[in-house]
GROMACS .gro file of C-alpha atoms in nm:
model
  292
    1UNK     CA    1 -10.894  -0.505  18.511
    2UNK     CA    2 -10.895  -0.321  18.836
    3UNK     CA    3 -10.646  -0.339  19.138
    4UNK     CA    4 -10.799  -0.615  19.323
    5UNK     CA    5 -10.626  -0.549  19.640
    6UNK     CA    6 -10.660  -0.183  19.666
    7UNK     CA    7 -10.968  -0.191  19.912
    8UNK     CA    8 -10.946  -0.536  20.085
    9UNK     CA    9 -11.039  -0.510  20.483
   10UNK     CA   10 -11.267  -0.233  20.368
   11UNK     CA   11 -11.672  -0.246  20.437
   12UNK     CA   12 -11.909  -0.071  20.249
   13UNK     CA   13 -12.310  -0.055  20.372
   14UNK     CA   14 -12.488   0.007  20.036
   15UNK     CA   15 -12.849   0.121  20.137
   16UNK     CA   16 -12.914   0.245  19.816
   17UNK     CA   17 -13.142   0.108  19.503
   18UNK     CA   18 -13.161   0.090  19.121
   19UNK     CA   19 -12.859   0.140  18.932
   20UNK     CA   20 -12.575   0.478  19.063
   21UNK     CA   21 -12.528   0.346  19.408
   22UNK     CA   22 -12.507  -0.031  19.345
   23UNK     CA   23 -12.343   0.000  19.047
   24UNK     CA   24 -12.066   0.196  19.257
   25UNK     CA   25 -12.060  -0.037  19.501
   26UNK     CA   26 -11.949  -0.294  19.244
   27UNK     CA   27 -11.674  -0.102  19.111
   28UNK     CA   28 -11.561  -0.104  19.508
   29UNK     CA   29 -11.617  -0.453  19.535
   30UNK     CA   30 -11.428  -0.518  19.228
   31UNK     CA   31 -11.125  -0.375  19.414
   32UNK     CA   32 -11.151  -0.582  19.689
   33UNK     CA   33 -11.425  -0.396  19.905
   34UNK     CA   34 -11.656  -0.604  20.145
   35UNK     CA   35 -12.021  -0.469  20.036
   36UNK     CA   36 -12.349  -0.560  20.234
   37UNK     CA   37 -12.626  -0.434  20.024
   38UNK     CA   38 -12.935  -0.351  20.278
   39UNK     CA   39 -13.324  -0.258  20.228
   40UNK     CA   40 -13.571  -0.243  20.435
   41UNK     CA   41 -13.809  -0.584  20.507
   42UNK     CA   42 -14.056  -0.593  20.218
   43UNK     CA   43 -13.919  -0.349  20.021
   44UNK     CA   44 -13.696  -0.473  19.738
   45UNK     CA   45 -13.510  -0.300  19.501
   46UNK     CA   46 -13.700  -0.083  19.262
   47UNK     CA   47 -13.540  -0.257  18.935
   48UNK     CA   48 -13.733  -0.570  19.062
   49UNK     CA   49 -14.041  -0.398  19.099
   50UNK     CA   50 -14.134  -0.352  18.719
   51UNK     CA   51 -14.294  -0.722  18.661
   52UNK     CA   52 -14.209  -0.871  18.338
   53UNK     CA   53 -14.243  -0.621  18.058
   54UNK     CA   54 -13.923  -0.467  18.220
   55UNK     CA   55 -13.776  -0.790  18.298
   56UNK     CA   56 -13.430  -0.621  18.139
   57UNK     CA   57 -13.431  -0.436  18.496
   58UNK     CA   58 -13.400  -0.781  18.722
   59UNK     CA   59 -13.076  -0.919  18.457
   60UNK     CA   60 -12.907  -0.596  18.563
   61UNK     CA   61 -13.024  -0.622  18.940
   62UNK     CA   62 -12.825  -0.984  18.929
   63UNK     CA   63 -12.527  -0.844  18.722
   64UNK     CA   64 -12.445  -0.558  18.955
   65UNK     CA   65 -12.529  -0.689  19.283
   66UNK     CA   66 -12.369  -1.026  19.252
   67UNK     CA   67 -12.103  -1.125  19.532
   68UNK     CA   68 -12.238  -0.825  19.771
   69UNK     CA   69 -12.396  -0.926  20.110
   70UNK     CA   70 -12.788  -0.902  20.043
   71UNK     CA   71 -13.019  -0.786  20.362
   72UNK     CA   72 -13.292  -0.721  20.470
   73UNK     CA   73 -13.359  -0.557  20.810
   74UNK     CA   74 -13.584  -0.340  21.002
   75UNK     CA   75 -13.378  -0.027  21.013
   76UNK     CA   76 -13.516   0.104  21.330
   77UNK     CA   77 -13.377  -0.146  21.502
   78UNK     CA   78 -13.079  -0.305  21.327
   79UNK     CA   79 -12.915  -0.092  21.134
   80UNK     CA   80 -12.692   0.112  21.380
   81UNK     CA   81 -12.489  -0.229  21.410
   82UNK     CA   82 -12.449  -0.277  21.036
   83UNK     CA   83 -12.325   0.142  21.046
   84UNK     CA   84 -12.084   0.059  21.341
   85UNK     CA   85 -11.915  -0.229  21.115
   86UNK     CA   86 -11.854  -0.033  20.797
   87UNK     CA   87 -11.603   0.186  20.705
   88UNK     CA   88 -11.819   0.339  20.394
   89UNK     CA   89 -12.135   0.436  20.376
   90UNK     CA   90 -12.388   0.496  20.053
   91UNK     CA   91 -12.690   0.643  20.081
   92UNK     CA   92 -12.999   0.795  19.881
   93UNK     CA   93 -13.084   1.176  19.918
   94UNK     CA   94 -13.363   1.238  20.235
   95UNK     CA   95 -13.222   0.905  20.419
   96UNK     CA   96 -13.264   1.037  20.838
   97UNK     CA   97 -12.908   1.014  20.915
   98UNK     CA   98 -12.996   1.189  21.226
   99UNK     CA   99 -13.126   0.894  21.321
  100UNK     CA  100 -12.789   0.743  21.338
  101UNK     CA  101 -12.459   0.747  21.464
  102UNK     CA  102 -12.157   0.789  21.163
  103UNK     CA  103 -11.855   0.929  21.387
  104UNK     CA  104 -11.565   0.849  21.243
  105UNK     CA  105 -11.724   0.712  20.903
  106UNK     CA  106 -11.706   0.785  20.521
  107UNK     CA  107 -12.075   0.834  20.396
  108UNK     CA  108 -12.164   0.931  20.060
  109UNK     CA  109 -12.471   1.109  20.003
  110UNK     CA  110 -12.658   0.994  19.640
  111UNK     CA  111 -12.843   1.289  19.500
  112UNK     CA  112 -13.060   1.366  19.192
  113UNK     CA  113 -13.008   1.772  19.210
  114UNK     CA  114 -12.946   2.071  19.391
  115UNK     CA  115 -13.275   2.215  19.282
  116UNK     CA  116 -13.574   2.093  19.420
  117UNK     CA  117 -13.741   2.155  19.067
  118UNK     CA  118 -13.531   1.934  18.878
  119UNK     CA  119 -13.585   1.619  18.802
  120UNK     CA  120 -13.362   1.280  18.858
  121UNK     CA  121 -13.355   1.016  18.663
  122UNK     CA  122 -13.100   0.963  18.370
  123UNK     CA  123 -13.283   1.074  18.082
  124UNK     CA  124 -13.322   1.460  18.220
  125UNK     CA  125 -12.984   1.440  18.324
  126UNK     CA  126 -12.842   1.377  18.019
  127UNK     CA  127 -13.032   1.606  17.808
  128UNK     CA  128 -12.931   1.889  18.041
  129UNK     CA  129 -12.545   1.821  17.882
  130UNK     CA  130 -12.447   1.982  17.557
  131UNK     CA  131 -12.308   1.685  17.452
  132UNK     CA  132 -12.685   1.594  17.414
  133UNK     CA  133 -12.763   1.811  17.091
  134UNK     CA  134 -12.510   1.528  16.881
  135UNK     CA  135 -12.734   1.296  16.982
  136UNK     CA  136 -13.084   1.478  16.849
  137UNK     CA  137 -12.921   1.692  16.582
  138UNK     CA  138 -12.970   1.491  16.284
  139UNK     CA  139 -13.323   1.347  16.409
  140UNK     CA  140 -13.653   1.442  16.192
  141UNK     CA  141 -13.869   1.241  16.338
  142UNK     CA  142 -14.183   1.395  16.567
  143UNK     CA  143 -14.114   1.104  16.873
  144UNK     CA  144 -13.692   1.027  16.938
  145UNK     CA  145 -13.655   0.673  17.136
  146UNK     CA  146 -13.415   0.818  17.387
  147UNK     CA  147 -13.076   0.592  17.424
  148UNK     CA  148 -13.059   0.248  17.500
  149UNK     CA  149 -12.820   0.255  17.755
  150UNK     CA  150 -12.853   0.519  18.110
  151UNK     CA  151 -12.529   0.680  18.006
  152UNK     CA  152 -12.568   0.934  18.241
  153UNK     CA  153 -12.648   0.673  18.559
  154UNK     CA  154 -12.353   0.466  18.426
  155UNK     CA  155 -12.082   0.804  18.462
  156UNK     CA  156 -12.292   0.906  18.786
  157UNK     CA  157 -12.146   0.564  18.941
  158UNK     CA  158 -11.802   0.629  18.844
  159UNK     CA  159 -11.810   0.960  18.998
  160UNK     CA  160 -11.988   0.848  19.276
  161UNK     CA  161 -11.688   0.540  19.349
  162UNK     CA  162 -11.422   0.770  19.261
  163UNK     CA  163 -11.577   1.031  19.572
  164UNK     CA  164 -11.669   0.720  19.770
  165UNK     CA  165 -11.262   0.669  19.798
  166UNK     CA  166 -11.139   0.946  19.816
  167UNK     CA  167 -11.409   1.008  20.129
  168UNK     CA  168 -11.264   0.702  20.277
  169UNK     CA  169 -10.956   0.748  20.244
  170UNK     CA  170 -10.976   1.132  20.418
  171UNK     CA  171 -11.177   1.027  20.699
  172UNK     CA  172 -10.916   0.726  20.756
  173UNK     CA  173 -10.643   0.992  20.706
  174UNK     CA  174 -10.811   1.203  20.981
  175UNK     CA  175 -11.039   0.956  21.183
  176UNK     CA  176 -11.316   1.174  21.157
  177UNK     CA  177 -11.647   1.141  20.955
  178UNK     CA  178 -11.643   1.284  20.593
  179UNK     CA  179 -11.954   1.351  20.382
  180UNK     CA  180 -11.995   1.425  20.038
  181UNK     CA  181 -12.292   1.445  19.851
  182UNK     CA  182 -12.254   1.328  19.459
  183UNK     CA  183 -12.525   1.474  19.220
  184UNK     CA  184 -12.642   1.294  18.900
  185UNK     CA  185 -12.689   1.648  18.702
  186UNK     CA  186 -12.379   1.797  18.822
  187UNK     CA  187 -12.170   1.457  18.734
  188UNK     CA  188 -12.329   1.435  18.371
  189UNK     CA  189 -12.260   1.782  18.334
  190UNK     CA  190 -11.865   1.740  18.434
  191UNK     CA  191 -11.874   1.463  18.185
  192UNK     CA  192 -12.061   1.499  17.920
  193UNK     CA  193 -11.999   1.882  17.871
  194UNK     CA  194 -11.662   1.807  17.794
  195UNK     CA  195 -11.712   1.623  17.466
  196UNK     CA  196 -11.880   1.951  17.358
  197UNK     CA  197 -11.729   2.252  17.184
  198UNK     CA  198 -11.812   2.593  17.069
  199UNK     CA  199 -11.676   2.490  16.714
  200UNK     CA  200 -11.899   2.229  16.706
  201UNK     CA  201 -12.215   2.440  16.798
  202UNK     CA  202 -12.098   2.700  16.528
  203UNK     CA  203 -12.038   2.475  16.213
  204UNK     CA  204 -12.349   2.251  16.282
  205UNK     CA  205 -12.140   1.917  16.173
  206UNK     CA  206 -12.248   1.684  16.397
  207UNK     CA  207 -12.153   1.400  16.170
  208UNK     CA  208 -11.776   1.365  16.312
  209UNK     CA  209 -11.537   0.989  16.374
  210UNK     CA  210 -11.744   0.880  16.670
  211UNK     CA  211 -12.064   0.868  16.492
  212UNK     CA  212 -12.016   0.758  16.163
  213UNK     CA  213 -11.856   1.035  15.933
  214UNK     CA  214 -11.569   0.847  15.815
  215UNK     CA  215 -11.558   0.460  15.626
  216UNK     CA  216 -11.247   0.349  15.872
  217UNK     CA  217 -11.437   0.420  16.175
  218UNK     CA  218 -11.784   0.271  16.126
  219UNK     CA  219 -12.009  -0.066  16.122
  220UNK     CA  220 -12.055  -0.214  15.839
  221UNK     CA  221 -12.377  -0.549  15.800
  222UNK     CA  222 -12.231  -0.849  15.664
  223UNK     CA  223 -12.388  -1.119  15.405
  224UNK     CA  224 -12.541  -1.274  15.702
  225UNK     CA  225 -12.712  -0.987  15.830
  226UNK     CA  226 -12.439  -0.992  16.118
  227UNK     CA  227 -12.220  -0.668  16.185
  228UNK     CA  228 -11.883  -0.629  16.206
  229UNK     CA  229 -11.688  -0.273  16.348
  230UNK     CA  230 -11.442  -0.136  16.204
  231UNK     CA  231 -11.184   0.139  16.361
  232UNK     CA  232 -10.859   0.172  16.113
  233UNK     CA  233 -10.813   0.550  16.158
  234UNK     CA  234 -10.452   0.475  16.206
  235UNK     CA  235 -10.269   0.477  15.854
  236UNK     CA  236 -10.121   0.113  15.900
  237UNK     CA  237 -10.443  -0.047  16.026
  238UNK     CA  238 -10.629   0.118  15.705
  239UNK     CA  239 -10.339  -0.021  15.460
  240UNK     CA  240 -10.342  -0.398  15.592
  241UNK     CA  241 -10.701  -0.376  15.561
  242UNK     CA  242 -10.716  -0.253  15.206
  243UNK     CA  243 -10.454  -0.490  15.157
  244UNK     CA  244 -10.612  -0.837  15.342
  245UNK     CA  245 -10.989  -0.718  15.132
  246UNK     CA  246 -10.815  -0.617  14.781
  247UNK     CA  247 -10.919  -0.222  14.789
  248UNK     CA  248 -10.769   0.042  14.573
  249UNK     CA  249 -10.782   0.237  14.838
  250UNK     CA  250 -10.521   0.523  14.950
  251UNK     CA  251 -10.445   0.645  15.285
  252UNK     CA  252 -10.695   0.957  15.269
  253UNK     CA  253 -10.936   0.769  15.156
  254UNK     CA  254 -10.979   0.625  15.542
  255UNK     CA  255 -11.132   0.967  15.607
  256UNK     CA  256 -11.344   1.021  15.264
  257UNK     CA  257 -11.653   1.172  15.335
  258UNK     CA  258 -11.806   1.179  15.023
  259UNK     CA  259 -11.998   0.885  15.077
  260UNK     CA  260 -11.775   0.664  14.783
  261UNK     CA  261 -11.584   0.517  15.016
  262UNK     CA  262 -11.817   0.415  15.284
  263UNK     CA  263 -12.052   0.236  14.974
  264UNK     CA  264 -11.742   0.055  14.906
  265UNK     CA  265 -11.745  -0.086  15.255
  266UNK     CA  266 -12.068  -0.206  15.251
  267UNK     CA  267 -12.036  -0.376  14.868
  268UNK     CA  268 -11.740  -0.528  15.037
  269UNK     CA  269 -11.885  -0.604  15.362
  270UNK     CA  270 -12.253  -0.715  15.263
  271UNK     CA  271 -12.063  -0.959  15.023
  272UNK     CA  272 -11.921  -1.211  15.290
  273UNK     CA  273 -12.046  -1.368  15.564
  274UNK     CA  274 -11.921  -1.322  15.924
  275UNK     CA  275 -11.751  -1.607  15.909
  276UNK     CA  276 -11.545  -1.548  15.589
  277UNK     CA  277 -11.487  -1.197  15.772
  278UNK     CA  278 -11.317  -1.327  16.052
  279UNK     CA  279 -11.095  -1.564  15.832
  280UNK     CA  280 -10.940  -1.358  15.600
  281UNK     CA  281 -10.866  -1.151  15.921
  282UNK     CA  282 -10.700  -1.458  16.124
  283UNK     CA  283 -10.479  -1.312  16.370
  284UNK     CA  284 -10.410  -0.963  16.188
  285UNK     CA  285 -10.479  -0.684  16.432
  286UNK     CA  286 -10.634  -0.401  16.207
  287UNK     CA  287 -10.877  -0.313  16.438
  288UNK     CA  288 -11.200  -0.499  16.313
  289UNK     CA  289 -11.419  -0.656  16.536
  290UNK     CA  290 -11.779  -0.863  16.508
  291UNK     CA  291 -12.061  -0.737  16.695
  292UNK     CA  292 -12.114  -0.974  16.954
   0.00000   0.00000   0.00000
């Protein structure tokens, strides 16, 4: 998946916690990067902090920390040596750097916001992108569970790997020490903002492929109560499908939005099992897939 060797020979000192830094520091050691993960004696992580009703925290502590170097020091006394050994270093906003010694060193600088006002976690991050309105548009309700997933934490640790390279690699280049400070708002704001339009905004049709408008780009329940995902915008894929699942279907009927077509689907769909699903498919690629 990712150019193994890219980084090898590198170190990276994560001192960081929770999910942006670490989770950066995994797409670094994923290409090859030696990580040491470091915290303070007697103070873990916060993900493992949350006891058991939030035991979905401590899975993803495991997942994205796995392989790394895990420490724990007293950083008034040790940590200068772990600095000295690293070529990278990730940090939280309001660590004393003064305190230490970074000539000659990458250092990346994880930040919430510019604006001491603001708040920084995920959630207020993301609903600061326009991108956020497709999200609530269509919602009624008086309470909206927010998303599953910390979209905005996942793209902040992109962001933040892509800068912590491209840091290392300039203060290699120049053998001097490089900081740059990576903010969650401003990186869901690069991202997200882009997947919004002013077209969008003025024709108030939020229902569009991603999110469920058309019948060839959808999920669809099974017999079994399983789901299965279908993506057949292109013509071809939609025709072997109609063809594999006998539907009268035509080729602009992939992007119906009536409403007809979808029903079809799920007729079709709710009338075999997973199972069946996957064997009338057998190796045909027409882009269907079962929820895992």
């Amino acid at each position: 998946m990712y150019q193994k060797d890219l980084l090898v020979g590198v170190k990276v000192l994560d001192l960081t916690q929770r999910l942006p830094g670490p989770f950066a520091t995994k797409i670094l050691l994923s290409l090859g990067a030696d990580v040491s993960k470091l915290s303070p004696i007697g103070k873990k992580d916060a993900f493992l902090n949350y006891g058991e009703t939030e035991s979905i925290f401590e899975a993803w502590y495991k997942n994205i920390n796995t392989d790394k170097e895990l420490i724990e020091i007293d950083f008034s006394t040790s940590l200068q040596k772990y600095i000295d050994a690293s070529d990278l270093i990730i940090f939280p906003q309001g660590f004393k750097k003064k305190l230490f010694d970074f000539s000659n060193k990458a250092i990346v600088v994880v930040a919430g916001s510019r604006s001491k006002n603001s708040s920084k976690h995920d959630l207020n991050a993301l609903a600061a992108t326009s991108s956020f309105q497709l999200f609530t548009s269509s919602k009624k309700d008086s309470q909206i569970d927010p998303p599953h997933l910390p979209f905005a934490g996942i793209a902040f640790s992109q962001q933040l790997a892509t800068e912590s390279i491209a840091s290392l690699f300039k203060s290699k280049m120049q053998r001097l020490q490089v900081e740059t400070t990576v903010y969650l708002d401003e990186s869901a704001k690069f991202i997200f903002d882009h997947f919004w339009s002013n077209e969008i905004e003025k024709e108030k049709r939020f229902k569009f492929l991603h999110n469920g408008r058309f019948p060839s780009y959808n999920i669809y329940r099974t017999k079994n109560h399983k789901y299965i995902a279908i993506a057949a915008v292109e013509e071809h894929f939609w025709a072997r499908f109609c063809e594999i699942f006998n539907l009268p279907l035509k080729k602009e009927d992939r992007l119906d939005t009536s409403g007809s077509v979808i029903n079809e689907l799920i007729n079709t769909f709710e009338s075999l099992t997973l199972d069946e699903i996957i064997h009338k498919i057998g190796d045909e690629d027409i882009c269907l897939t079962p929820v895992e």
